[in-house]
Amino acid sequence: MPKQAELFPPEAFADSDDVVIIGGGLAGLFCALKMAPRPVTVLAAAAIGTGASSAWAQAGIAAAVSKGDTVEKHVADTLAAGAGIVDENIATLMVDQAADRIHDLLEYGVPFDTDLEGHLLTSREAAHSENRVVRVKGDMAGKAIMGALVSAVRSTPSIRLLEGYVAEELVMTGKHVTGLIARPDEGRSQTRIELTTRAIIIATGGVGALYEITTNPKQARGGGCGLAARAGAVIADPEFVQFHPTAINIGKDPAPLATEALRGEGCTLHNDAGERFMLKIDEDGEMAPRDIVARGIFDEVMSGRGAWLDCTKAVGSHFKDEFPTVYGYCQDAGIDPAIDRIPVIPAVHYHMGGILTDADGRTTLDGLWACGEVTSTGAHGANRLASNSLLEAVVFSSRIADDICDHLPLGKQHPIVQRNGPEDGTEPNPENLKLLRETMSKYVGVVRTEEGMKKAISILQDLSQKSTSTRFTNALTTAKLITVAALLREESRGGHYRTDFPDPKESWKRRTFLTLDEVENTIAELTAKICETA
Ligand code: SIN
């Protein structure tokens, strides 16, 4: 990362554009490129392409492009995975635009795998009825896509980059978002900047780093969802957190991923005794929906029986060539997956919930759009179909670009204002962050109970009262949204599983919509009840 002085020569602060995109992952960069030549500013917590989950995606983008596949089949799989609460119109719109967006990515230089005749090659993942995942060199899709987009962005003169800044607060004028306040990332000066805007697009990614074990980068702490909720935006389906079944269990934070495409190739799951435990749990065995496999592995790990992914027969000596990313992770840990089994554990991978958006990425606040994992468009319901996330990111960021360019004339430029002096700590206290992550994993994780979630709420409330960091307050806000929504949903569905309500309920076959005020009221009521009974 360049030093601040190199990143921000004085002239960079002369004028700001009226459109600011917060986030340097796939959704943010694709939106910026789609808006060119309209001037936009991209504000990113780390150098663009890093600090975002997109570059770590292994499998690819789901698109019905192979022979025999159709939009209808892809929609049907998306609805089935989403466990009854996918918004069918949104899912259809998303799936229908997949081929066009893949075409855009090819134009930006993404080297998707093709056969000798130039047809896209596709892989299979769990809960897909067809081979549908457009990929790059086996497991390198995210890296290749982000590499191409980062180069395209860096050579697009209409895109200005403010890298190493974390957005902390939206500035409101009534119900209208009219600006934002951001600060440098950790270890740099406390100078904050204020930007006046006509349109802000939040594309800050997910929530994995609110948990102890995650495949997401440390920046994925729910900050974007938290800052939008604090400004009054409606948040949808926050209780639905997806655990990837097979993170590599080598004690690393973040945990490296062993792509689901490995199970698609026939790799099998075993416990220490060599038993193929998934066969007892679901007729689809290792290819059962992600939440079922995650719970199967969780049970084995928690009961001390251990869980291992065996690729020695299905992939064997081809591993290094076919799955170079996973091979590299294994090699670093002294594992040769061609001959050794890979230890696995479920890890938070994706947040189905987030800022409520419509088909054009508009939120419930004027002047605020959002795209990518930070949103809840309704396309994923209670459980995302593998590889639909990169698809959602490109489809809706492109629609936002059209919406803004079609409806928002170029505005007056406003200077970026710099203010010296810290008003609060920037980074959370490490002990408090550790407690937050332990609490979410222990009480709001793969398996949830009323008692556990009530404990979590009390700890989160205590941490909120002590927080002196706006950044930490944003993270806690998202954690509270997840926990309260999970407590209110008295059933199990998709990624949300409660031992006290283990089945889905017809009365709960609906999405959740919550504001932060409603969450705080629920917490106040709970606290009052606890005091009454004490
Ligand atoms: C994977 O490669 O297993 C992850 C794909 C996804 O989460 O969509």
CSV table of N, CA and C in Angstrom, one decimal, residues 462-527:
chain,number,residue,atom,x,y,z
A,462,ASP,N,-23.5,-4.7,25.8
A,462,ASP,CA,-22.4,-4.2,26.6
A,462,ASP,C,-21.3,-3.6,25.8
A,463,LEU,N,-20.9,-4.3,24.8
A,463,LEU,CA,-19.8,-3.8,23.9
A,463,LEU,C,-20.2,-2.5,23.3
A,464,SER,N,-21.4,-2.4,22.8
A,464,SER,CA,-21.9,-1.1,22.2
A,464,SER,C,-21.7,0.0,23.2
A,465,GLN,N,-22.1,-0.2,24.4
A,465,GLN,CA,-22.0,0.9,25.4
A,465,GLN,C,-20.6,1.3,25.6
A,466,LYS,N,-19.7,0.4,25.5
A,466,LYS,CA,-18.2,0.7,25.7
A,466,LYS,C,-17.5,1.2,24.5
A,467,SER,N,-18.1,1.0,23.3
A,467,SER,CA,-17.4,1.3,22.0
A,467,SER,C,-17.1,2.8,21.9
A,468,THR,N,-15.8,3.1,21.6
A,468,THR,CA,-15.4,4.4,21.3
A,468,THR,C,-15.0,4.6,19.8
A,469,SER,N,-15.3,3.5,19.1
A,469,SER,CA,-14.8,3.5,17.7
A,469,SER,C,-16.1,3.4,16.8
A,470,THR,N,-16.2,4.4,15.9
A,470,THR,CA,-17.4,4.4,15.0
A,470,THR,C,-17.4,3.1,14.1
A,471,ARG,N,-16.2,2.7,13.7
A,471,ARG,CA,-16.0,1.5,12.9
A,471,ARG,C,-16.5,0.3,13.7
A,472,PHE,N,-16.2,0.2,15.0
A,472,PHE,CA,-16.6,-0.9,15.8
A,472,PHE,C,-18.2,-0.9,16.0
A,473,THR,N,-18.7,0.4,16.2
A,473,THR,CA,-20.1,0.5,16.3
A,473,THR,C,-20.8,0.0,15.1
A,474,ASN,N,-20.3,0.3,13.9
A,474,ASN,CA,-20.9,-0.2,12.7
A,474,ASN,C,-20.9,-1.7,12.7
A,475,ALA,N,-19.8,-2.3,13.1
A,475,ALA,CA,-19.7,-3.8,13.1
A,475,ALA,C,-20.8,-4.4,14.1
A,476,LEU,N,-20.8,-3.7,15.3
A,476,LEU,CA,-21.7,-4.2,16.3
A,476,LEU,C,-23.2,-4.1,15.9
A,477,THR,N,-23.5,-3.0,15.1
A,477,THR,CA,-24.8,-2.8,14.6
A,477,THR,C,-25.2,-3.9,13.7
A,478,THR,N,-24.3,-4.4,12.9
A,478,THR,CA,-24.7,-5.5,12.0
A,478,THR,C,-24.8,-6.8,12.8
A,479,ALA,N,-23.9,-7.0,13.8
A,479,ALA,CA,-24.0,-8.2,14.6
A,479,ALA,C,-25.4,-8.2,15.3
A,480,LYS,N,-25.8,-7.0,15.8
A,480,LYS,CA,-27.1,-7.0,16.5
A,480,LYS,C,-28.3,-7.3,15.6
A,481,LEU,N,-28.2,-6.7,14.3
A,481,LEU,CA,-29.2,-7.0,13.4
A,481,LEU,C,-29.3,-8.5,13.1
A,482,ILE,N,-28.2,-9.2,12.9
A,482,ILE,CA,-28.2,-10.6,12.7
A,482,ILE,C,-28.8,-11.4,13.8
A,483,THR,N,-28.4,-11.0,15.0
A,483,THR,CA,-28.8,-11.8,16.2
A,483,THR,C,-30.2,-11.6,16.6
A,484,VAL,N,-30.7,-10.3,16.5
A,484,VAL,CA,-32.1,-10.1,16.8
A,484,VAL,C,-33.0,-10.7,15.8
A,485,ALA,N,-32.7,-10.6,14.5
A,485,ALA,CA,-33.5,-11.2,13.5
A,485,ALA,C,-33.5,-12.8,13.7
A,486,ALA,N,-32.4,-13.3,14.1
A,486,ALA,CA,-32.3,-14.8,14.3
A,486,ALA,C,-33.1,-15.2,15.5
A,487,LEU,N,-33.1,-14.4,16.5
A,487,LEU,CA,-33.9,-14.7,17.7
A,487,LEU,C,-35.4,-14.6,17.4
A,488,LEU,N,-35.8,-13.6,16.6
A,488,LEU,CA,-37.2,-13.4,16.2
A,488,LEU,C,-37.8,-14.5,15.3
A,489,ARG,N,-36.9,-15.1,14.5
A,489,ARG,CA,-37.4,-16.1,13.5
A,489,ARG,C,-37.4,-17.5,14.2
A,490,GLU,N,-38.6,-17.8,14.7
A,490,GLU,CA,-38.7,-19.0,15.5
A,490,GLU,C,-39.0,-20.2,14.6
A,491,GLU,N,-38.0,-20.6,13.8
A,491,GLU,CA,-38.1,-21.7,12.9
A,491,GLU,C,-36.7,-21.9,12.4
A,492,SER,N,-36.5,-23.0,11.6
A,492,SER,CA,-35.2,-23.2,10.9
A,492,SER,C,-35.5,-23.1,9.4
A,493,ARG,N,-34.6,-22.5,8.7
A,493,ARG,CA,-34.8,-22.3,7.2
A,493,ARG,C,-33.4,-22.0,6.6
A,494,GLY,N,-33.0,-22.7,5.6
A,494,GLY,CA,-31.8,-22.4,4.9
A,494,GLY,C,-30.6,-22.3,5.9
A,495,GLY,N,-29.9,-21.2,5.8
A,495,GLY,CA,-28.7,-21.0,6.7
A,495,GLY,C,-29.0,-20.7,8.1
A,496,HIS,N,-30.3,-20.6,8.5
A,496,HIS,CA,-30.6,-20.3,9.9
A,496,HIS,C,-31.2,-21.5,10.5
A,497,TYR,N,-30.4,-22.1,11.5
A,497,TYR,CA,-30.8,-23.4,12.1
A,497,TYR,C,-30.9,-23.2,13.6
A,498,ARG,N,-32.1,-23.5,14.2
A,498,ARG,CA,-32.2,-23.5,15.7
A,498,ARG,C,-32.6,-24.8,16.2
A,499,THR,N,-31.9,-25.3,17.2
A,499,THR,CA,-32.3,-26.6,17.8
A,499,THR,C,-33.6,-26.5,18.5
A,500,ASP,N,-34.0,-25.3,19.0
A,500,ASP,CA,-35.3,-25.2,19.7
A,500,ASP,C,-36.5,-25.1,18.7
A,501,PHE,N,-36.2,-24.8,17.4
A,501,PHE,CA,-37.2,-24.7,16.4
A,501,PHE,C,-36.6,-25.4,15.2
A,502,PRO,N,-36.5,-26.7,15.1
A,502,PRO,CA,-35.6,-27.3,14.1
A,502,PRO,C,-36.3,-27.4,12.7
A,503,ASP,N,-37.6,-27.1,12.6
A,503,ASP,CA,-38.3,-27.2,11.3
A,503,ASP,C,-38.7,-25.9,10.7
A,504,PRO,N,-38.9,-25.8,9.4
A,504,PRO,CA,-39.5,-24.6,8.8
A,504,PRO,C,-40.9,-24.5,9.2
A,505,LYS,N,-41.4,-23.2,9.3
A,505,LYS,CA,-42.8,-23.0,9.6
A,505,LYS,C,-43.5,-22.2,8.5
A,506,GLU,N,-44.7,-22.6,8.1
A,506,GLU,CA,-45.4,-21.9,7.0
A,506,GLU,C,-45.5,-20.4,7.3
A,507,SER,N,-45.8,-20.1,8.6
A,507,SER,CA,-46.1,-18.7,9.0
A,507,SER,C,-44.8,-17.9,8.9
A,508,TRP,N,-43.6,-18.5,8.8
A,508,TRP,CA,-42.4,-17.8,8.7
A,508,TRP,C,-41.8,-17.8,7.2
A,509,LYS,N,-42.7,-18.3,6.3
A,509,LYS,CA,-42.2,-18.4,4.9
A,509,LYS,C,-42.2,-17.0,4.3
A,510,ARG,N,-41.4,-16.1,4.8
A,510,ARG,CA,-41.4,-14.7,4.4
A,510,ARG,C,-40.0,-14.1,4.7
A,511,ARG,N,-39.7,-13.0,4.1
A,511,ARG,CA,-38.5,-12.4,4.4
A,511,ARG,C,-38.6,-11.5,5.6
A,512,THR,N,-37.4,-11.1,6.2
A,512,THR,CA,-37.4,-10.2,7.3
A,512,THR,C,-37.0,-8.8,6.9
A,513,PHE,N,-37.7,-7.8,7.4
A,513,PHE,CA,-37.4,-6.4,7.1
A,513,PHE,C,-37.3,-5.7,8.4
A,514,LEU,N,-36.1,-5.1,8.7
A,514,LEU,CA,-35.9,-4.5,10.0
A,514,LEU,C,-35.2,-3.2,9.9
A,515,THR,N,-35.5,-2.3,10.8
A,515,THR,CA,-34.7,-1.1,10.9
A,515,THR,C,-33.9,-1.2,12.2
A,516,LEU,N,-32.9,-0.3,12.4
A,516,LEU,CA,-32.1,-0.4,13.6
A,516,LEU,C,-33.0,0.0,14.8
A,517,ASP,N,-33.9,1.0,14.6
A,517,ASP,CA,-34.8,1.4,15.7
A,517,ASP,C,-35.6,0.2,16.2
A,518,GLU,N,-36.1,-0.6,15.2
A,518,GLU,CA,-36.8,-1.8,15.7
A,518,GLU,C,-36.0,-2.8,16.4
A,519,VAL,N,-34.7,-2.9,16.0
A,519,VAL,CA,-33.8,-3.8,16.7
A,519,VAL,C,-33.5,-3.3,18.1
A,520,GLU,N,-33.3,-2.0,18.2
A,520,GLU,CA,-33.0,-1.5,19.6
A,520,GLU,C,-34.3,-1.6,20.5
A,521,ASN,N,-35.5,-1.4,19.9
A,521,ASN,CA,-36.7,-1.6,20.7
A,521,ASN,C,-36.8,-3.0,21.2
A,522,THR,N,-36.5,-4.0,20.3
A,522,THR,CA,-36.6,-5.4,20.7
A,522,THR,C,-35.6,-5.6,21.9
A,523,ILE,N,-34.4,-5.1,21.7
A,523,ILE,CA,-33.4,-5.3,22.8
A,523,ILE,C,-33.9,-4.7,24.1
A,524,ALA,N,-34.5,-3.5,24.0
A,524,ALA,CA,-34.9,-2.8,25.2
A,524,ALA,C,-36.0,-3.6,25.9
A,525,GLU,N,-36.9,-4.2,25.0
A,525,GLU,CA,-38.0,-5.0,25.6
A,525,GLU,C,-37.4,-6.3,26.3
A,526,LEU,N,-36.5,-6.9,25.6
A,526,LEU,CA,-35.9,-8.1,26.2
A,526,LEU,C,-35.2,-7.8,27.5
A,527,THR,N,-34.5,-6.7,27.5
A,527,THR,CA,-33.7,-6.3,28.7
A,527,THR,C,-34.7,-6.0,29.9
